[in-house]
Rosetta silent file (secondary structure, phi, psi, omega in degrees, C-alpha in Angstrom):
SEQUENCE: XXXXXXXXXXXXXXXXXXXXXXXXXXXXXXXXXXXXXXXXXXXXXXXXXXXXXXXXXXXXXXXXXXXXXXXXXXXXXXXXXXXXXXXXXXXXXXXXXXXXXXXXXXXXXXXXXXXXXXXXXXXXXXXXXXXXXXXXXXXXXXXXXXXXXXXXXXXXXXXXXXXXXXXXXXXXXXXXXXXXXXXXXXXXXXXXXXXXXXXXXXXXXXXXXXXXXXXXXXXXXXXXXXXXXXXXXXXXXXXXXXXXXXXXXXXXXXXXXXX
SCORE:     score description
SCORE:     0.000 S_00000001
   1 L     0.000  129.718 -173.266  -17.058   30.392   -3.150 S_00000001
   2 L  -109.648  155.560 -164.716  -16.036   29.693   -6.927 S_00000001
   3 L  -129.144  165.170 -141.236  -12.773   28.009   -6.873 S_00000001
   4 L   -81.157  141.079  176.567   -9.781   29.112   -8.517 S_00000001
   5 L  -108.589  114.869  167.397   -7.897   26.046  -11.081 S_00000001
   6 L   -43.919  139.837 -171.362   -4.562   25.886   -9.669 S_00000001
   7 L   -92.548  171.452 -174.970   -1.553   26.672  -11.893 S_00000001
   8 L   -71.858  173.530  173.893    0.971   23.670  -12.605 S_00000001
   9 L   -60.190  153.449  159.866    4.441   23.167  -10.983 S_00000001
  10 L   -91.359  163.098  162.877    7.040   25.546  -11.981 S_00000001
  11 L   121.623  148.142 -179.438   10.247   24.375  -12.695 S_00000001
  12 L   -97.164  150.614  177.957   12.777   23.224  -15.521 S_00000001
  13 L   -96.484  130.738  156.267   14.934   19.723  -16.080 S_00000001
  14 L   -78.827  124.101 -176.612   18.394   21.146  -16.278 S_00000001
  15 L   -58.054  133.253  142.332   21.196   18.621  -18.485 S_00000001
  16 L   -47.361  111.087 -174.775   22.703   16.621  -16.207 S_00000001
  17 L   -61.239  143.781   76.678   26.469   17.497  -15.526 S_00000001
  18 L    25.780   91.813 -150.535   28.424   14.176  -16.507 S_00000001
  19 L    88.628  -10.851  160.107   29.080   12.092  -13.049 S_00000001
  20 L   -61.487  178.060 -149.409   26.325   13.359  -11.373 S_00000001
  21 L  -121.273  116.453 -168.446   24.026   11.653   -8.867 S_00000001
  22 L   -83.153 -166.884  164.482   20.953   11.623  -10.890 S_00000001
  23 L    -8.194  -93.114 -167.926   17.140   11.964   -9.107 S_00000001
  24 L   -60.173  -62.654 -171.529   16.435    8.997   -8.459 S_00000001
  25 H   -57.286  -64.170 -159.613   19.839    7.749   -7.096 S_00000001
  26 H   -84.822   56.233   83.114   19.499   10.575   -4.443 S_00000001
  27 H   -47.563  -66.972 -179.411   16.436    9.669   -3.637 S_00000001
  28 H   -59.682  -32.830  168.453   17.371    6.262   -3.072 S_00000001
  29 H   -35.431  -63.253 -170.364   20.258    7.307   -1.310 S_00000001
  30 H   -48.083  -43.134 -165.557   18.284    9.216    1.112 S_00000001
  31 H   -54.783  -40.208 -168.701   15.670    6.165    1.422 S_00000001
  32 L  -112.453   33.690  178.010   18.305    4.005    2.490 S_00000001
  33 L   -80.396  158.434  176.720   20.803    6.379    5.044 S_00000001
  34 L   -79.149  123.898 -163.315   20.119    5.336    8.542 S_00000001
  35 L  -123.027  148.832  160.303   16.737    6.515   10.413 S_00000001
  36 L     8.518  122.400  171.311   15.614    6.423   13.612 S_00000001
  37 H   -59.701  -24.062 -174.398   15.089    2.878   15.306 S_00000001
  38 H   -60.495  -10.258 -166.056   11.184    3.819   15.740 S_00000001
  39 H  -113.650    7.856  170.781   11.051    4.295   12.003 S_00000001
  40 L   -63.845  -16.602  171.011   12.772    0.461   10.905 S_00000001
  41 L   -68.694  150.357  173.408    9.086   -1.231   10.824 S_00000001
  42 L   -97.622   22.569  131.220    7.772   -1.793    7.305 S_00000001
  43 L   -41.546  -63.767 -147.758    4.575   -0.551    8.289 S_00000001
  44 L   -79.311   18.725  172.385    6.179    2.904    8.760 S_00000001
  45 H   -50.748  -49.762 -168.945    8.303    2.783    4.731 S_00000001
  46 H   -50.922  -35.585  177.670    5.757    5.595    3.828 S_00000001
  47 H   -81.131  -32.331  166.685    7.200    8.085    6.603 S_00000001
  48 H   -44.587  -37.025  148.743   10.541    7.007    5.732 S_00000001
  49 H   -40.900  -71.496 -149.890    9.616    7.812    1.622 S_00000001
  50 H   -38.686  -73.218  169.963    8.438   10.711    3.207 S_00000001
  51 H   -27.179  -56.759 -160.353   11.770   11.906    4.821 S_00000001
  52 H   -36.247  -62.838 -162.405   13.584   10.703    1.698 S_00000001
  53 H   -24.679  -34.805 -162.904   11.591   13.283   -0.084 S_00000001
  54 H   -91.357  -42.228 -164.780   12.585   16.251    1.951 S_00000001
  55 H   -71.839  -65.265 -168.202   15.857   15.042    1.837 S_00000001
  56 H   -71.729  -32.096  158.370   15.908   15.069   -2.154 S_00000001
  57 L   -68.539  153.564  147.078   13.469   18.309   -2.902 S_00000001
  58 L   -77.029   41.170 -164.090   13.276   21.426   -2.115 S_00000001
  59 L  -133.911  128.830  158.007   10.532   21.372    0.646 S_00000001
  60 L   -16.776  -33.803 -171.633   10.094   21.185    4.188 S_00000001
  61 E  -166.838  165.106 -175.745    7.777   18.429    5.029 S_00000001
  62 E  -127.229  123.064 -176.007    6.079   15.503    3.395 S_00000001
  63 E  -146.837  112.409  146.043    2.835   13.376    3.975 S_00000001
  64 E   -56.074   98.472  176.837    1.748   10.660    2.086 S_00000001
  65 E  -125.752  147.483  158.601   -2.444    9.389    2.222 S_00000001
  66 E   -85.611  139.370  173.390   -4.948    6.992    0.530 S_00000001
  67 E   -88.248  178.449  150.025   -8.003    8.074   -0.785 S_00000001
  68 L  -132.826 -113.938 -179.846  -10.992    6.547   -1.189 S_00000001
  69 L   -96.090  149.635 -171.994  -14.191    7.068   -1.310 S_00000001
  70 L   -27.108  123.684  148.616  -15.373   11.288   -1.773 S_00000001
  71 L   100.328  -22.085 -165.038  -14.084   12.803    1.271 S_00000001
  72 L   -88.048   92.399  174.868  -12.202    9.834    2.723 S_00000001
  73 E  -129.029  146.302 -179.765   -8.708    9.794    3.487 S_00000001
  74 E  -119.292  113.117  161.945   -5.902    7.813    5.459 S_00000001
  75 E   -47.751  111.982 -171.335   -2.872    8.974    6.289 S_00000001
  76 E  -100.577  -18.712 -159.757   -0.061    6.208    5.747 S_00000001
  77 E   165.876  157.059 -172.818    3.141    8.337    6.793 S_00000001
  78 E  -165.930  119.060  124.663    4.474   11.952    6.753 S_00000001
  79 L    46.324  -87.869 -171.287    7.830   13.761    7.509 S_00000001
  80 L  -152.921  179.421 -174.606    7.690   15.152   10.556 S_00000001
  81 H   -75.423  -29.531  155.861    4.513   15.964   12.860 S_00000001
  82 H   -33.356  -41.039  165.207    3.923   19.422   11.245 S_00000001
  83 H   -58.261  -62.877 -177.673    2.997   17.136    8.178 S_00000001
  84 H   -59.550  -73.527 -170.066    0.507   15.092    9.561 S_00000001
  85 H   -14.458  -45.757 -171.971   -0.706   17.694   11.720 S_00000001
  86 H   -99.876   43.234  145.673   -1.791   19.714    8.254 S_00000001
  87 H  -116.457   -1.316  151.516   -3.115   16.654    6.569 S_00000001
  88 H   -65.697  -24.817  146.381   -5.536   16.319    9.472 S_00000001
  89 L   -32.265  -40.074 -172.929   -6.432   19.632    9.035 S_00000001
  90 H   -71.724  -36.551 -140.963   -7.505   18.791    5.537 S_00000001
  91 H   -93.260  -15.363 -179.006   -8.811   15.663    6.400 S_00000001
  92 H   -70.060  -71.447 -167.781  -10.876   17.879    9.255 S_00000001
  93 H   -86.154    9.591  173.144  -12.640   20.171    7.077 S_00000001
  94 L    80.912    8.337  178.618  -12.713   17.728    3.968 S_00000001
  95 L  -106.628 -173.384  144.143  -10.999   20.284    1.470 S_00000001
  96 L   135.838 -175.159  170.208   -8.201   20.828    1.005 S_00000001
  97 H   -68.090  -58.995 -175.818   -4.997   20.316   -2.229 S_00000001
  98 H   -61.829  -65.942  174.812   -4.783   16.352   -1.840 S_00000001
  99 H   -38.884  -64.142 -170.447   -8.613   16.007   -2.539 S_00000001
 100 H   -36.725  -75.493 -157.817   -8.261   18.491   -5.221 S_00000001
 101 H   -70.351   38.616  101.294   -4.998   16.992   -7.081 S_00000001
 102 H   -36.645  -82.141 -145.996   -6.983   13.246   -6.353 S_00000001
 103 H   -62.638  -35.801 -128.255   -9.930   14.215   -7.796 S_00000001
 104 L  -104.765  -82.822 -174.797   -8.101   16.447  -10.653 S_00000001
 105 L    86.490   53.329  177.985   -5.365   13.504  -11.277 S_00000001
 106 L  -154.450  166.473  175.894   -2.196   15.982  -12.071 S_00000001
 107 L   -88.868  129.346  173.386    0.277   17.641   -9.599 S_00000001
 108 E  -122.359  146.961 -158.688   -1.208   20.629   -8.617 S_00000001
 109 E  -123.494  128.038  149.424    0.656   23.730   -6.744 S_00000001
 110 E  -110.754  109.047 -165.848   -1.019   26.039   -4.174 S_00000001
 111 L  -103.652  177.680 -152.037    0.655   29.048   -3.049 S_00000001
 112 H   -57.646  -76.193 -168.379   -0.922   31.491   -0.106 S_00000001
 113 H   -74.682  -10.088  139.008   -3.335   33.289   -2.033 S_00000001
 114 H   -50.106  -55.706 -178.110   -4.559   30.033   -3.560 S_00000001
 115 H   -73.096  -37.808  138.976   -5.469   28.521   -0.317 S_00000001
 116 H   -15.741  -68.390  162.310   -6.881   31.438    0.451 S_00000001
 117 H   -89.549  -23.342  159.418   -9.424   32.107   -2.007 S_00000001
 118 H   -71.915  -32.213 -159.876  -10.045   28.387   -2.161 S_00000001
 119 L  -158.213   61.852  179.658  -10.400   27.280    1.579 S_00000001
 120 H   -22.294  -59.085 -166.831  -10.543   30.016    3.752 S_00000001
 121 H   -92.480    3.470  176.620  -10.694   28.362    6.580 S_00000001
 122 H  -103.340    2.670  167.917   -8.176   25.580    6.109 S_00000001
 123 H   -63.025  -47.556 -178.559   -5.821   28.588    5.398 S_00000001
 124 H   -62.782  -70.936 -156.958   -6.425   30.094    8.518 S_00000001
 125 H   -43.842  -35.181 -161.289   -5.689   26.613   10.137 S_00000001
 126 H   -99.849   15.221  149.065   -2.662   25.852    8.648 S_00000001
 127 H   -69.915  -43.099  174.203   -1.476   29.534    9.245 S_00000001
 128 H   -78.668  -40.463 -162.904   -2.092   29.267   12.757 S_00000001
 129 L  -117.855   17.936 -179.468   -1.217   26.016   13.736 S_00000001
 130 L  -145.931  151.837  179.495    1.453   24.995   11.143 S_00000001
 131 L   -77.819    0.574  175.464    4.461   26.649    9.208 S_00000001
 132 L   -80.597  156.726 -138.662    3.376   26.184    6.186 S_00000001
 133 L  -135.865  -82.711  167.359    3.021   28.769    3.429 S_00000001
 134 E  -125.235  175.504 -146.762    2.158   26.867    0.423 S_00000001
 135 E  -133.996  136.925  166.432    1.247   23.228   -0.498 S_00000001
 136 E  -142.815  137.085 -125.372    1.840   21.226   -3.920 S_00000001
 137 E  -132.801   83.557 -163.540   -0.355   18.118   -4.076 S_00000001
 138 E   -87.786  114.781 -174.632    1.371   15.090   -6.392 S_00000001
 139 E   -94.491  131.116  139.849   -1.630   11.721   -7.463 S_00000001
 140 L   -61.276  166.335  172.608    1.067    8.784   -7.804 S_00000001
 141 L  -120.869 -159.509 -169.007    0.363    6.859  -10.969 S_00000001
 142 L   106.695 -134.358  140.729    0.888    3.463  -12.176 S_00000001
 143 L   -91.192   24.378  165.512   -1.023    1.151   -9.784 S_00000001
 144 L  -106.659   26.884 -166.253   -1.290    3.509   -7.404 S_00000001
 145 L   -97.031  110.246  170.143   -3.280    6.343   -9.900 S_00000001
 146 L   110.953   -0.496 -163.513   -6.453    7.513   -7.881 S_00000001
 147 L  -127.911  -57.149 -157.006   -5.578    5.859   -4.453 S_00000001
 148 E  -107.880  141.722 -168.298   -2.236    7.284   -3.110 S_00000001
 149 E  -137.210  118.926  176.768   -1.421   11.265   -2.904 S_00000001
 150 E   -88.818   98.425 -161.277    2.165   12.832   -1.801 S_00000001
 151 E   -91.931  136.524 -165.805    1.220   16.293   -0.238 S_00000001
 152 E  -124.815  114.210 -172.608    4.520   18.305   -0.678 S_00000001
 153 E   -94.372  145.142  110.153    4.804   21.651    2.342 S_00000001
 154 E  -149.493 -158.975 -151.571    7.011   24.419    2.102 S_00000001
 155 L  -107.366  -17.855  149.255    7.231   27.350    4.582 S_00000001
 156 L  -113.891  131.163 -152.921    8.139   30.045    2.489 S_00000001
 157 L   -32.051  150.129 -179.517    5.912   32.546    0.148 S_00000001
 158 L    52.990   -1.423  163.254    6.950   31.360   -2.960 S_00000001
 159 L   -28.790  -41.559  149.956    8.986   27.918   -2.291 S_00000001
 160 L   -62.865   -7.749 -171.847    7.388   26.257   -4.960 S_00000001
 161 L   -89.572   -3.806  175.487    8.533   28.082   -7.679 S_00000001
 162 L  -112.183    4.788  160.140   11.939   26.480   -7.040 S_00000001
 163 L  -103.014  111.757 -149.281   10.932   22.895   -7.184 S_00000001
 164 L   -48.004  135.351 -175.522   11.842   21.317  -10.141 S_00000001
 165 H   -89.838  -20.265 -178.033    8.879   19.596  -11.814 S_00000001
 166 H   -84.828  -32.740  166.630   10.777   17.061  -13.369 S_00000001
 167 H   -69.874  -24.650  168.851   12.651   15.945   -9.770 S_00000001
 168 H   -72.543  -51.352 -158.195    9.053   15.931   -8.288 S_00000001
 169 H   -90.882  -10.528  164.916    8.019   13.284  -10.984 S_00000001
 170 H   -47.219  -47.511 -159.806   11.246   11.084  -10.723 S_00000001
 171 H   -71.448  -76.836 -174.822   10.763   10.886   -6.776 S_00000001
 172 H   -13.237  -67.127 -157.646    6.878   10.239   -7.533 S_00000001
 173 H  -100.745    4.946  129.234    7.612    7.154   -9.597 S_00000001
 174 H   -32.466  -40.677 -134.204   10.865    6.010   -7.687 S_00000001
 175 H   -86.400  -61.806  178.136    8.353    6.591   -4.336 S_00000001
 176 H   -28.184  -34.310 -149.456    5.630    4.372   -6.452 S_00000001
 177 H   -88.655  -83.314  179.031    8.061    1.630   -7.574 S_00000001
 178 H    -9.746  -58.194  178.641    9.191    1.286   -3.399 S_00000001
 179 H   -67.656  -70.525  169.568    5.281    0.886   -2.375 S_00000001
 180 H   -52.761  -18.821  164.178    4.106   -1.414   -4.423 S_00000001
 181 H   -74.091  -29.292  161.819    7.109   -3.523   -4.248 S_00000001
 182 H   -82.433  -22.854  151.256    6.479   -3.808   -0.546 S_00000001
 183 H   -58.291  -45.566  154.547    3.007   -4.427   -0.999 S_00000001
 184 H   -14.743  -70.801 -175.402    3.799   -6.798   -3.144 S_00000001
 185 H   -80.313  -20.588  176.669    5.781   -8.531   -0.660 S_00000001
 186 H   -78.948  -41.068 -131.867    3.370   -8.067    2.689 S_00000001
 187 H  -104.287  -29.179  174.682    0.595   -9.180    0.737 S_00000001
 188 L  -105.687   14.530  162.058    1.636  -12.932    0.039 S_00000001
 189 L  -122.631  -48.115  164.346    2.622  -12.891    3.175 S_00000001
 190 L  -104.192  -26.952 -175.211   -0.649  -11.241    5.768 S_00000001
 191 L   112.691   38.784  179.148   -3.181  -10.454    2.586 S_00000001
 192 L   169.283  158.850 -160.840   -2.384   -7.113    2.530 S_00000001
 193 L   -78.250  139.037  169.801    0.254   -3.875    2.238 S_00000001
 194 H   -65.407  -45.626 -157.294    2.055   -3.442    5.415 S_00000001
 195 H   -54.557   -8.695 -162.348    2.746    0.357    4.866 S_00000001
 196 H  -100.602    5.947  169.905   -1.777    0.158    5.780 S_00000001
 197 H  -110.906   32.336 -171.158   -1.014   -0.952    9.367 S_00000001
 198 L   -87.452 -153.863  166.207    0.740    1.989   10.696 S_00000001
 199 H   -58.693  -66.720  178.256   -0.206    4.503   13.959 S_00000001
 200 H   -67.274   -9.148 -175.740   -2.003    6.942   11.854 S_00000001
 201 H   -97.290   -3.007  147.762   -3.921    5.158    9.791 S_00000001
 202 H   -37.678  -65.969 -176.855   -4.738    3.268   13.324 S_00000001
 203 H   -99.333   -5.106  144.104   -5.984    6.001   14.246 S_00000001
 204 H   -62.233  -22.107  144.341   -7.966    7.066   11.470 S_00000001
 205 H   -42.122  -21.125  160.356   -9.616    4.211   11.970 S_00000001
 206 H   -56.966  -49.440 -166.154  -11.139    5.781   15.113 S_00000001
 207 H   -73.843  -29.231  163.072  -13.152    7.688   12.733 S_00000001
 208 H   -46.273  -49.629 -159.872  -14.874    4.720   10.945 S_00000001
 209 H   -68.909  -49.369  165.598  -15.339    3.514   14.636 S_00000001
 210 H   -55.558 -106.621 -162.268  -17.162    6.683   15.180 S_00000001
 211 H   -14.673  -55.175  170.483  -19.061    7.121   12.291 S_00000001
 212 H   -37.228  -54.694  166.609  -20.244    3.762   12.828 S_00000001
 213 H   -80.094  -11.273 -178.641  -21.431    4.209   16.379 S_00000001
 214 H   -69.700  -49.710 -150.574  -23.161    7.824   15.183 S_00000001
 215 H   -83.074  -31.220 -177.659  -25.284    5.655   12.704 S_00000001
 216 H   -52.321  -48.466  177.727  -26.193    3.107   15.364 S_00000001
 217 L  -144.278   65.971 -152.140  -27.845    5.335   17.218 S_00000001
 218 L  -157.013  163.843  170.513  -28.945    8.262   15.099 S_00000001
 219 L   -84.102  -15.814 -133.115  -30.696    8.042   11.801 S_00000001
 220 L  -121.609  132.036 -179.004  -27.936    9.403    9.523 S_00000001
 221 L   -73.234 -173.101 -176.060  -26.020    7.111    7.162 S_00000001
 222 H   -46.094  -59.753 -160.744  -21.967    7.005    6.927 S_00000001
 223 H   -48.537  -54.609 -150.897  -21.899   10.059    4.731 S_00000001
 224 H   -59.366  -38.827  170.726  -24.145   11.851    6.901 S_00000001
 225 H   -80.366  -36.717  155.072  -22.049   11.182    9.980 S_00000001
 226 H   -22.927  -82.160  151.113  -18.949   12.012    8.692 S_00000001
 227 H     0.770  -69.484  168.736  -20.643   15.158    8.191 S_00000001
 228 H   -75.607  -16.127  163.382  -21.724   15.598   11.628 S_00000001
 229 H   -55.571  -60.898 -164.174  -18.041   15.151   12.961 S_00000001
 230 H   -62.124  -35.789 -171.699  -16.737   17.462   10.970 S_00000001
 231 H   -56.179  -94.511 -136.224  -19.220   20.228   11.813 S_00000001
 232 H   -63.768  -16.321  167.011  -18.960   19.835   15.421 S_00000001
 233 H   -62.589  -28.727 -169.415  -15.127   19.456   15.244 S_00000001
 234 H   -54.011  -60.681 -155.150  -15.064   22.594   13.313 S_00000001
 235 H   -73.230  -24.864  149.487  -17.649   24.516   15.768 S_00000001
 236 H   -52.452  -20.011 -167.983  -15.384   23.023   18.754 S_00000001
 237 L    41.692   33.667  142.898  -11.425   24.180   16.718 S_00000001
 238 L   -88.866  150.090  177.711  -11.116   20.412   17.019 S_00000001
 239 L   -75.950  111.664 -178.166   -9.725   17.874   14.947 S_00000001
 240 H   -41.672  -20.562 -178.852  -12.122   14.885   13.854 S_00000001
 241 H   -63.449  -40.941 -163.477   -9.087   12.671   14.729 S_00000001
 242 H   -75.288  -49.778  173.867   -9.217   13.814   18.347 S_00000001
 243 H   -55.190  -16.307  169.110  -13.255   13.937   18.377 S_00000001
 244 H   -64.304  -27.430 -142.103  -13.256   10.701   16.728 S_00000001
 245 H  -122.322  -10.136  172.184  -11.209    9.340   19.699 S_00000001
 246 L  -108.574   -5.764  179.542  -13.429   10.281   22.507 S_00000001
 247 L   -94.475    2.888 -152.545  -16.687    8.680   20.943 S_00000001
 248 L  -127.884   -5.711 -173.084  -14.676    5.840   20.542 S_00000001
 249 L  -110.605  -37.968  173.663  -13.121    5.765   24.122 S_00000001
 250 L   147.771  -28.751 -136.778  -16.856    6.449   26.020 S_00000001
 251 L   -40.081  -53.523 -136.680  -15.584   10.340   26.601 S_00000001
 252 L  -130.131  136.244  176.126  -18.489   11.762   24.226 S_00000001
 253 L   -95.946  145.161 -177.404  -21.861    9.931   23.563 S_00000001
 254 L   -50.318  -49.602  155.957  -22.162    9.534   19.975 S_00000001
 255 H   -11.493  -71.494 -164.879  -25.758   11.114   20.383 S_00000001
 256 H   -40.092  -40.921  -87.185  -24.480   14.055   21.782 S_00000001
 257 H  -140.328  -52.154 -167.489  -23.580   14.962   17.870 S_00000001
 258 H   -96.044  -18.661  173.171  -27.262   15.951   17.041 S_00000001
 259 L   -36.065    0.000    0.000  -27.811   17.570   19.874 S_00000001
């Protein structure tokens, strides 16, 4: 499959009317209106950015993840579960727009017939089992440039062409300022960013916990096990999070995997 180079965001900065609420203030607005009590921990500020986001764009859903190493990703926070749900997808078959715009290090836009011709089969997925239509894939900079990636959904053909590229990079480096200032502040206090202790990346952490027991008692190094998740989640139309979660509970012997 030769893969296609995504075109940039559309969209124009339009003069500011005189008394308007710029970007950034409605962003921050959004950030700080009243959410859920479940969402008041500062582990969970990333799904709360997230919401903002949706609140201040034009797009449907939100997801925020750290990268790492090739292939590697954590989910810190998302929108609503239709977000995470398609960054597990991603994170299932190891493709996907957030690797891309990572590796790439620009905002990158994927409409239907992108995702298509790039990633057949995460196309299908997120056709079937999510509403989304096309995806545009934002690397924060600063000190977050190379580590944290803001996956942007929305649900109808063409949706990106109406979000402003210049309101995507305010919210970006508002979103930026917000993390690292709370890292900041967790970190002289446990030795580390709170937003990295939530549920999902808890349970991405299942998949280390796998991979780990696959190597134990198998030949095949990290990479290698990774590897073997995702194939048999694929050949199963499972998610490595959930297959991850049954080697890790006794369900499924780790073994089992080479079989």
């Amino acid at each position: 499959m030769t893969e296609q180079t995504p075109r940039p965001p559309g969209g124009r900065q339009h003069p500011q009317p005189e008394g308007a609420e710029s970007i950034g203030e409605r962003f921050t607005r959004a950030l700080s209106t009243a959410v859920p009590g479940e969402l008041t921990e500062p582990e969970l500020l990333p799904s709360r950015l997230a919401r903002a986001c949706v609140a201040t764009l034009d797009v449907d859903a939100a997801g925020l993840g750290v990268h790492s190493d090739p292939g590697l990703r954590i989910p810190i926070g998302s929108s609503d579960p239709a977000a995470t749900h398609a960054e597990r997808l991603q994170f299932s078959l190891g493709v996907g727009p957030s690797a891309e715009a990572r590796s790439a290090g620009t905002v990158l836009t994927f409409d239907a017939d992108d995702l298509a011709r790039n990633w057949p089969s995460l196309f299908a997925s997120l056709s079937t089992d999510t509403p989304f239509q096309e995806i545009m894939s934002v690397p924060l900079q600063g000190p977050l440039a190379g580590v944290v990636v803001l996956d942007l959904y929305v649900r109808e053909a063409g949706g990106l062409a109406r979000v402003d590229a210049h309101a995507v990079d305010v919210v970006a480096r508002v979103m930026t300022q917000e993390l690292v200032r709370a890292a900041l502040f967790s970190e002289a206090l446990t030795g580390g960013p709170g937003w990295m202790e939530g549920e999902d990346v808890r349970r991405r952490s299942q998949v280390w916990q796998a991979m780990g027991m696959i190597t134990m008692v198998t030949d095949l190094d990290s990479a290698d096990a990774l590897a073997a998740l995702r194939g048999r989640a694929f050949a199963l139309g499972r998610l490595v999070d959930d297959l991850s979660a049954d080697i890790v509970t006794g369900v499924l012997d780790p073994g089992s995997l080479l079989v």
